[in-house]
Every structure is written in C-alpha cells, then in structure tokens.
Coordinates of C-alpha atoms in Angstrom, one line a residue:
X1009 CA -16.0 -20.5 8.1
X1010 CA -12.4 -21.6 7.3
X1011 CA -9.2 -21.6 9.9
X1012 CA -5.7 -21.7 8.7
X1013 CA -2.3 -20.6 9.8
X1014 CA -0.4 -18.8 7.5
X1015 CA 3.6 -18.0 7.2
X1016 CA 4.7 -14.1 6.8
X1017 CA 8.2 -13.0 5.4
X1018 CA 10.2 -12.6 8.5
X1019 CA 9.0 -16.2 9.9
X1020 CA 5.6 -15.6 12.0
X1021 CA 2.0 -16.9 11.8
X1022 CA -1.1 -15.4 11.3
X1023 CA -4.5 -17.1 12.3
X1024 CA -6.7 -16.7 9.4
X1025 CA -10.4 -16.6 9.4
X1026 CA -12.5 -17.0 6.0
X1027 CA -16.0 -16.7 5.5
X1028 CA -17.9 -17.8 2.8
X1029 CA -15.1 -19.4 0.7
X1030 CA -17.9 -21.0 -1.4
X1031 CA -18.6 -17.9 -3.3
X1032 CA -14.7 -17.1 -4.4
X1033 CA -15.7 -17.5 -7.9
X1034 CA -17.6 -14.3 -6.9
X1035 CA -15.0 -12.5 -7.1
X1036 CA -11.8 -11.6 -4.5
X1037 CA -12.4 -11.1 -1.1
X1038 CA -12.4 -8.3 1.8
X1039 CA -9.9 -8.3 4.2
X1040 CA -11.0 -7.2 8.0
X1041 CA -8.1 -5.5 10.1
X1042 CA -9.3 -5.6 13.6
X1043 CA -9.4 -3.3 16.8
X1044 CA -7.2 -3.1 19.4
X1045 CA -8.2 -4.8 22.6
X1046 CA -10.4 -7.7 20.6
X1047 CA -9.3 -10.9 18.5
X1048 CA -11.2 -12.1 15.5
X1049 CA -13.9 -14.0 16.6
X1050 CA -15.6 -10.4 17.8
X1051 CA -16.3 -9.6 14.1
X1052 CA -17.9 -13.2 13.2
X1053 CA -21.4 -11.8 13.2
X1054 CA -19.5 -8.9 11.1
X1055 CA -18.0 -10.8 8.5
X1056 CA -21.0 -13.7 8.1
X1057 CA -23.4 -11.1 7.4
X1058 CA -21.1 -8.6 5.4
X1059 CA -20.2 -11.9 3.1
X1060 CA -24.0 -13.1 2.8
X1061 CA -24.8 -9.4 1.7
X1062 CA -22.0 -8.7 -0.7
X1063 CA -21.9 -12.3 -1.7
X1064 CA -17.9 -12.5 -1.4
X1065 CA -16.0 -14.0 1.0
X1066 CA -14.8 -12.1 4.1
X1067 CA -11.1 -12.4 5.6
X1068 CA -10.6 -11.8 9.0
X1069 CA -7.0 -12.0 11.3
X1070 CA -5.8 -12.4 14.4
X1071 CA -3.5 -10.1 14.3
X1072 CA -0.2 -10.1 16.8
X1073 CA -0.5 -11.2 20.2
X1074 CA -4.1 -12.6 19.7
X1075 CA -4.9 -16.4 19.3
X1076 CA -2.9 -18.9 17.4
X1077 CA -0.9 -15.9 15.8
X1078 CA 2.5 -14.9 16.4
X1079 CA 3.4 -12.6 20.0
X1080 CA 3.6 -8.7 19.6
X1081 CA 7.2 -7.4 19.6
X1082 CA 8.0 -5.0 22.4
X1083 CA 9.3 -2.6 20.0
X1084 CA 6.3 -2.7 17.9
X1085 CA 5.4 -0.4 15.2
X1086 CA 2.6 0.0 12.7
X1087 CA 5.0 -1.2 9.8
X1088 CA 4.1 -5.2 11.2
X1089 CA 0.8 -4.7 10.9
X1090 CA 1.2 -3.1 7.4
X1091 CA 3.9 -6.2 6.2
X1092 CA 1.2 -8.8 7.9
X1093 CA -1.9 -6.9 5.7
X1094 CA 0.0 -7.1 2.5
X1095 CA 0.8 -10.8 3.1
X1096 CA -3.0 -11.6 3.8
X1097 CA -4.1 -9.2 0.7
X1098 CA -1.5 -11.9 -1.0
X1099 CA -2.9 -15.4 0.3
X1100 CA -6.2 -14.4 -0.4
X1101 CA -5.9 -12.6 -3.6
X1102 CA -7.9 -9.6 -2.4
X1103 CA -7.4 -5.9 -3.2
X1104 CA -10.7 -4.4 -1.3
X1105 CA -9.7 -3.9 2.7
X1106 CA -12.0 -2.8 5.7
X1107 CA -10.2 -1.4 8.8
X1108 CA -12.1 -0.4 12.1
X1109 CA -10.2 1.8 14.9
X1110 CA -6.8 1.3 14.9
X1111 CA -7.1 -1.7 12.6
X1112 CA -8.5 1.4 10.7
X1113 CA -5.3 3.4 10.9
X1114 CA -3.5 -0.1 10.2
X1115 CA -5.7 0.1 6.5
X1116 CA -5.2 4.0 6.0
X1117 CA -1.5 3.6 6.3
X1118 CA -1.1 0.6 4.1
X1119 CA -3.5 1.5 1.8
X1120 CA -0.9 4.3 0.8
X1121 CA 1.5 1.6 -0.2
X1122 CA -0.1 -1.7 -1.2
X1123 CA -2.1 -2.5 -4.0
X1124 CA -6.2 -1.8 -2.1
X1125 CA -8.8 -0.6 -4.6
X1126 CA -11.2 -0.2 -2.4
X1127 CA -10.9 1.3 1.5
X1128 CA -13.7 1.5 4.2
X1129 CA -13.0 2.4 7.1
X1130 CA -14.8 2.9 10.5
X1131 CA -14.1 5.0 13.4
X1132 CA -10.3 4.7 12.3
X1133 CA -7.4 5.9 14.8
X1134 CA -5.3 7.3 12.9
X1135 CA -3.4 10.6 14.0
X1136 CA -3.8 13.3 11.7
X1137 CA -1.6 16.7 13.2
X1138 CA -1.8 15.3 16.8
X1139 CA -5.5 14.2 17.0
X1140 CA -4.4 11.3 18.6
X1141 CA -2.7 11.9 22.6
X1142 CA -2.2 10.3 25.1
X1143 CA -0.8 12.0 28.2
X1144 CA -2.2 9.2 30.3
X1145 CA 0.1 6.4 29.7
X1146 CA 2.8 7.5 31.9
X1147 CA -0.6 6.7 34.8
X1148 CA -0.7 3.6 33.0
X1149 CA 3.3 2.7 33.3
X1150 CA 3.1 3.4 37.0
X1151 CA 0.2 1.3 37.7
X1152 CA 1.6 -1.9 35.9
X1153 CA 4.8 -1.1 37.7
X1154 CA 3.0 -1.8 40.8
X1155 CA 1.4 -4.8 39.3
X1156 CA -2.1 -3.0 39.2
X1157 CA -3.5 -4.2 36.2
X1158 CA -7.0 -3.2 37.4
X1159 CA -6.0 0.1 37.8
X1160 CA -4.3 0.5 34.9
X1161 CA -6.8 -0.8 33.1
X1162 CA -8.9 1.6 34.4
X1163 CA -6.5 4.4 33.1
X1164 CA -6.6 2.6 29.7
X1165 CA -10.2 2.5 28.8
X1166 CA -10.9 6.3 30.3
X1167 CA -8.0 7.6 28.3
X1168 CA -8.9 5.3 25.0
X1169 CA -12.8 6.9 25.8
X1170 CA -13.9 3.1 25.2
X1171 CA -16.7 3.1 27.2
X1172 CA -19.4 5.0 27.2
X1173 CA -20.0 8.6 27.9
X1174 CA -21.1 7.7 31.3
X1175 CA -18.6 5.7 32.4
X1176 CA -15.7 7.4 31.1
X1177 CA -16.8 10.3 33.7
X1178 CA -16.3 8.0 36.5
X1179 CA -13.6 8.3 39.2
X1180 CA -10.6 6.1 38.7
X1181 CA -11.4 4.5 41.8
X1182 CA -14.9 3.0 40.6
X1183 CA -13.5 1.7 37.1
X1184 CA -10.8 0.2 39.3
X1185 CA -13.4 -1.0 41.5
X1186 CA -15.5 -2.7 38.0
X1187 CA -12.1 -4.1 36.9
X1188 CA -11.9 -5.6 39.8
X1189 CA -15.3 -7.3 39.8
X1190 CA -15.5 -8.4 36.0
X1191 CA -11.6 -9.8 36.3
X1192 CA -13.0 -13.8 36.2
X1193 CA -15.5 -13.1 33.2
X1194 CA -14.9 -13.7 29.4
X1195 CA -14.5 -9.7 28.7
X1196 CA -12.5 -9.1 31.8
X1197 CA -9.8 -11.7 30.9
X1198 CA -9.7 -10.5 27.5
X1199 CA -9.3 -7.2 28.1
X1200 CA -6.1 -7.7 30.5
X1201 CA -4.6 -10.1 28.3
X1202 CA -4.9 -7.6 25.5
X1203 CA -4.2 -4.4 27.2
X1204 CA -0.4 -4.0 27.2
X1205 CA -1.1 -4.6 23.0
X1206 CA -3.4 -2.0 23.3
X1207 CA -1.0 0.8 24.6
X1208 CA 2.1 -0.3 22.1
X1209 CA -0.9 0.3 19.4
X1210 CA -1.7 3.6 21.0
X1211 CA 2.0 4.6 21.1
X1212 CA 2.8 3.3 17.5
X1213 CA -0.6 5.5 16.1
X1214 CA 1.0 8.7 17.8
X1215 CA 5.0 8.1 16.4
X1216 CA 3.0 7.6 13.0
X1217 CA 1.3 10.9 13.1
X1218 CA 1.5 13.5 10.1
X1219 CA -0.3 16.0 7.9
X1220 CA -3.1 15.4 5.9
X1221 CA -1.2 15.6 2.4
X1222 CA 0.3 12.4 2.5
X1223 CA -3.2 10.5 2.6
X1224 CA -3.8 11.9 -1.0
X1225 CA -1.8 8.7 -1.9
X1226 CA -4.9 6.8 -0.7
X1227 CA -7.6 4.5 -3.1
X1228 CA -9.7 7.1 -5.2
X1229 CA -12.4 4.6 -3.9
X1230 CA -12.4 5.6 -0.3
X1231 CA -15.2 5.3 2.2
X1232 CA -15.0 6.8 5.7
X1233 CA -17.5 6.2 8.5
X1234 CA -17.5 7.4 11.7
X1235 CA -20.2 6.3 14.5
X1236 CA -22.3 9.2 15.6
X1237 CA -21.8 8.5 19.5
X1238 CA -18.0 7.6 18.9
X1239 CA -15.4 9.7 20.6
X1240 CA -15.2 12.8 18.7
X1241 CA -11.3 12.7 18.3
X1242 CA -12.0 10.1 15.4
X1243 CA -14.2 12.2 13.2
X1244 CA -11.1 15.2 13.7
X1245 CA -8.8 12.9 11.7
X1246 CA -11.6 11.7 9.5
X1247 CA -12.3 15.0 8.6
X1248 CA -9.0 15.8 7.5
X1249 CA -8.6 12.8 5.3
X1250 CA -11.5 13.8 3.4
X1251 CA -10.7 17.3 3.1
X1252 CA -8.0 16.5 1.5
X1253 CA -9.3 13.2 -0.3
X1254 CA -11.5 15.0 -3.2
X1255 CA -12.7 11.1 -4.0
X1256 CA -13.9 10.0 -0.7
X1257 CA -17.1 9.3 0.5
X1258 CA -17.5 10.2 4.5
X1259 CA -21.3 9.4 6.3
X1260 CA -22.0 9.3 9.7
X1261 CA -23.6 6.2 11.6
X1262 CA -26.8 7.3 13.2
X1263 CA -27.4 6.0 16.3
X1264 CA -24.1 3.9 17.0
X1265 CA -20.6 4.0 18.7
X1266 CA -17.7 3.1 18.9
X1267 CA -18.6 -0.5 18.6
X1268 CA -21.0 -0.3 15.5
X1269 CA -18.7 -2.5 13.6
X1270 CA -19.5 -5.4 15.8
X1271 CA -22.9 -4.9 16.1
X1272 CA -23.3 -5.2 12.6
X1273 CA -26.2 -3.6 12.2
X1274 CA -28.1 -3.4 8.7
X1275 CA -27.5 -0.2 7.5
X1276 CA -23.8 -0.5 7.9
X1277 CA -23.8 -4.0 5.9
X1278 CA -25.7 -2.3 3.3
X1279 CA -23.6 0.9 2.8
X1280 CA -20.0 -1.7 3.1
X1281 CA -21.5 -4.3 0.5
X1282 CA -22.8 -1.6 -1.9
X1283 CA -19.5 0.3 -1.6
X1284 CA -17.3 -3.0 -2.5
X1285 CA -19.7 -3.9 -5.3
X1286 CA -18.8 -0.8 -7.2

C-alpha cells in the first residue's frame, strides 16, 4: 500500500491510500468513499482483498476531518465530498467507484455528474422522498451544549441505528453509561473525534433529499447491495433507485449488517470484483 497527499481545486489535502499499485497496467482503479464515523484504514482488509480478487488497484481516502486530510467545514455540504471524489477519480485515472453508507450517498450523487462507469454501492444513505430523518439531533445539540459528549453520543449511534438491534433498544442512560466506559479505547476515541462529522453528514444527506427520477442520470452499470441485518431505512432508498434504474442490479447480503463492508467477507469480494470486471 501507497500514502500520498494530494492538492484539491479550492487548496485542501486529501490522504490517499493505494493498494496494489503494481497491477495498474491492469487496468484503472476503484475508488473507495468511506462511512461516516471511520477513516480509511477501517477498509484495509476491504481494499487488499477486493484488489487481490479483481487484480486492480484499490483507492481509498480519508475524507474531511479524518487523518492527514484537510478539517470539515462547519457549513459542510455533500457538494465537497462530490468536488474531492472527482479530483481523486482524476489522480488516479479511475472511472469505476464503490461507496458504503453515506460514502454511498457521496457516490450516488456524484455518479450523476462525473464521469463513473461502473457504481456499487452498499448500504448507501442516501435520502430518497424523506427516507432519511432525523428528529433526534436537536437531543444531540443540547447534550454537546452541556459538554456531554457521552450522552450525545449515545443519541447519535441510537438515532443512526449503528449498533445492533439489541443495543439500539437500550435506555439512553446505559449507552451513556458504555460511552462512558469505552471513552479511553481505540473505538471510543474514534468515535468522539468523528461524531460532530457524523451529524454535519447526516444533516447534508437530509438537505440533499429528492425523488427518485433524478437517479435515472446514474451509470447503466449500477450495483446496489444492502446487508440483510442493516437498518431497514437503507433498503427504502435502495428500492427506489432501482425502481426507477431499469439497468441496475440490487442483491441482498445474507447474513451481514451494517458493517459487511468491513468485514469483507468472500461473497461480497466476489460479487464487487465480478461486477467491475464486466
């Protein structure tokens, strides 16, 4: 795996991550647009064995506010993300993108514009007529206000459904509680470094919410997968993409979440590197 820093239009960075740059003659590469909540270096076991399958290198970016890349601006919208894609796409020479949760709405947005021939997507966020809310950030405000990050937190992951089915049914007052006790590990510090991205991201998914229609602008080549014990409101939007999309592919993940991405387990490689090999 390579590391470089790389200059976007308006002047920031971006901390680029490629894997497998031996087999470029392959072919171009696929770009990886990351979760909220998680840098790069969660999809390493992703991208190695996605680039060993396909036998093309894998891209992968730390996208704003994460790492060695440039800060996310408080007035944030999905169009940065979009403008930071196309300039990857770019350096890389790569046309064939893979987008997971909101990274995923990041890549079904773009993918309208810029030049992708090939979109996958997994568990993506996007907000197809309001299938995305998110009445509890107001919670959320209040409790950074009072310099609770454990509590908001809390209110984050139960109204983001990020954990698991279990969990997500706790009181507030035991996730605060776990927040609280995981606060000095790896995860913990992560996750509250991470979280006030997270809710921008949220926010910027919901102001970019529309109809189906305009996805029709999307790759004829279009997969969409959607874990089978993910949060149901991602297989609502998924659904009406490929209503609409009469050339996409949608499939179901047997078995996995929300997090099947980086898992990376074999039957996901093998439907992603038979999809980008045409």
């Amino acid at each position: 795996m390579t590391r470089e820093i790389i200059s976007t239009p308006d002047g920031g960075k971006l901390e680029l991550f490629s894997t497998g740059e031996e087999l470029a003659s392959a072919g171009s590469g696929v770009v990886v647009v990351t979760a909220s909540m998680v840098t790069a270096a969660d999809y390493t076991r992703f991208a190695q064995k996605l680039s060993a399958s396909l036998g093309r290198p894998v891209h992968t970016f730390n996208r704003r506010g994460r790492g060695a890349s440039s800060e996310q601006a408080g007035d944030y919208t999905l169009d940065v993300d979009i403008r930071d894609l196309d300039t990857v796409m770019k350096h890389t020479d790569s046309t064939d993108v893979f987008g997971h949760s909101f990274g995923g709405a990041v890549a079904i947005h773009a993918a309208r514009t810029l030049p992708v021939e090939r979109l996958a997507v997994y568990d993506p966020a996007v907000s197809v007529n309001h299938s995305v809310t998110a009445d509890w950030t107001t919670e959320y405000e209040r409790a950074t206000a009072a310099g609770d990050d454990d509590r908001a937190l809390a209110v984050l992951l139960r109204g983001l459904e990020a954990e698991s089915a279990f969990s997500s049914r706790m009181p507030l007052s035991m996730m605060t509680l776990a927040n609280k006790l995981t606060a000095g590990t790896t995860v913990g510090k992560q996750m509250r470094e991470m979280m006030r991205t997270g809710v921008r991201e949220i926010k910027a998914i919901i102001a970019a919410d529309m109809p189906a229609e305009p996805f029709l602008a999307l790759p004829l080549e279009t997969l969409i997968i959607v874990g089978e014990k993910s949060p149901a409101y991602f297989g609502v939007a998924c659904g009406q993409i490929h209503d609409v999309l009469s050339g996409s592919s949608y499939t179901i993940l047997p078995g996995f979440g929300h997090d099947g991405v980086n898992r990376a387990p074999d039957r996901l490689i093998t439907e992603l590197s038979e999809f980008f090999a045409g």
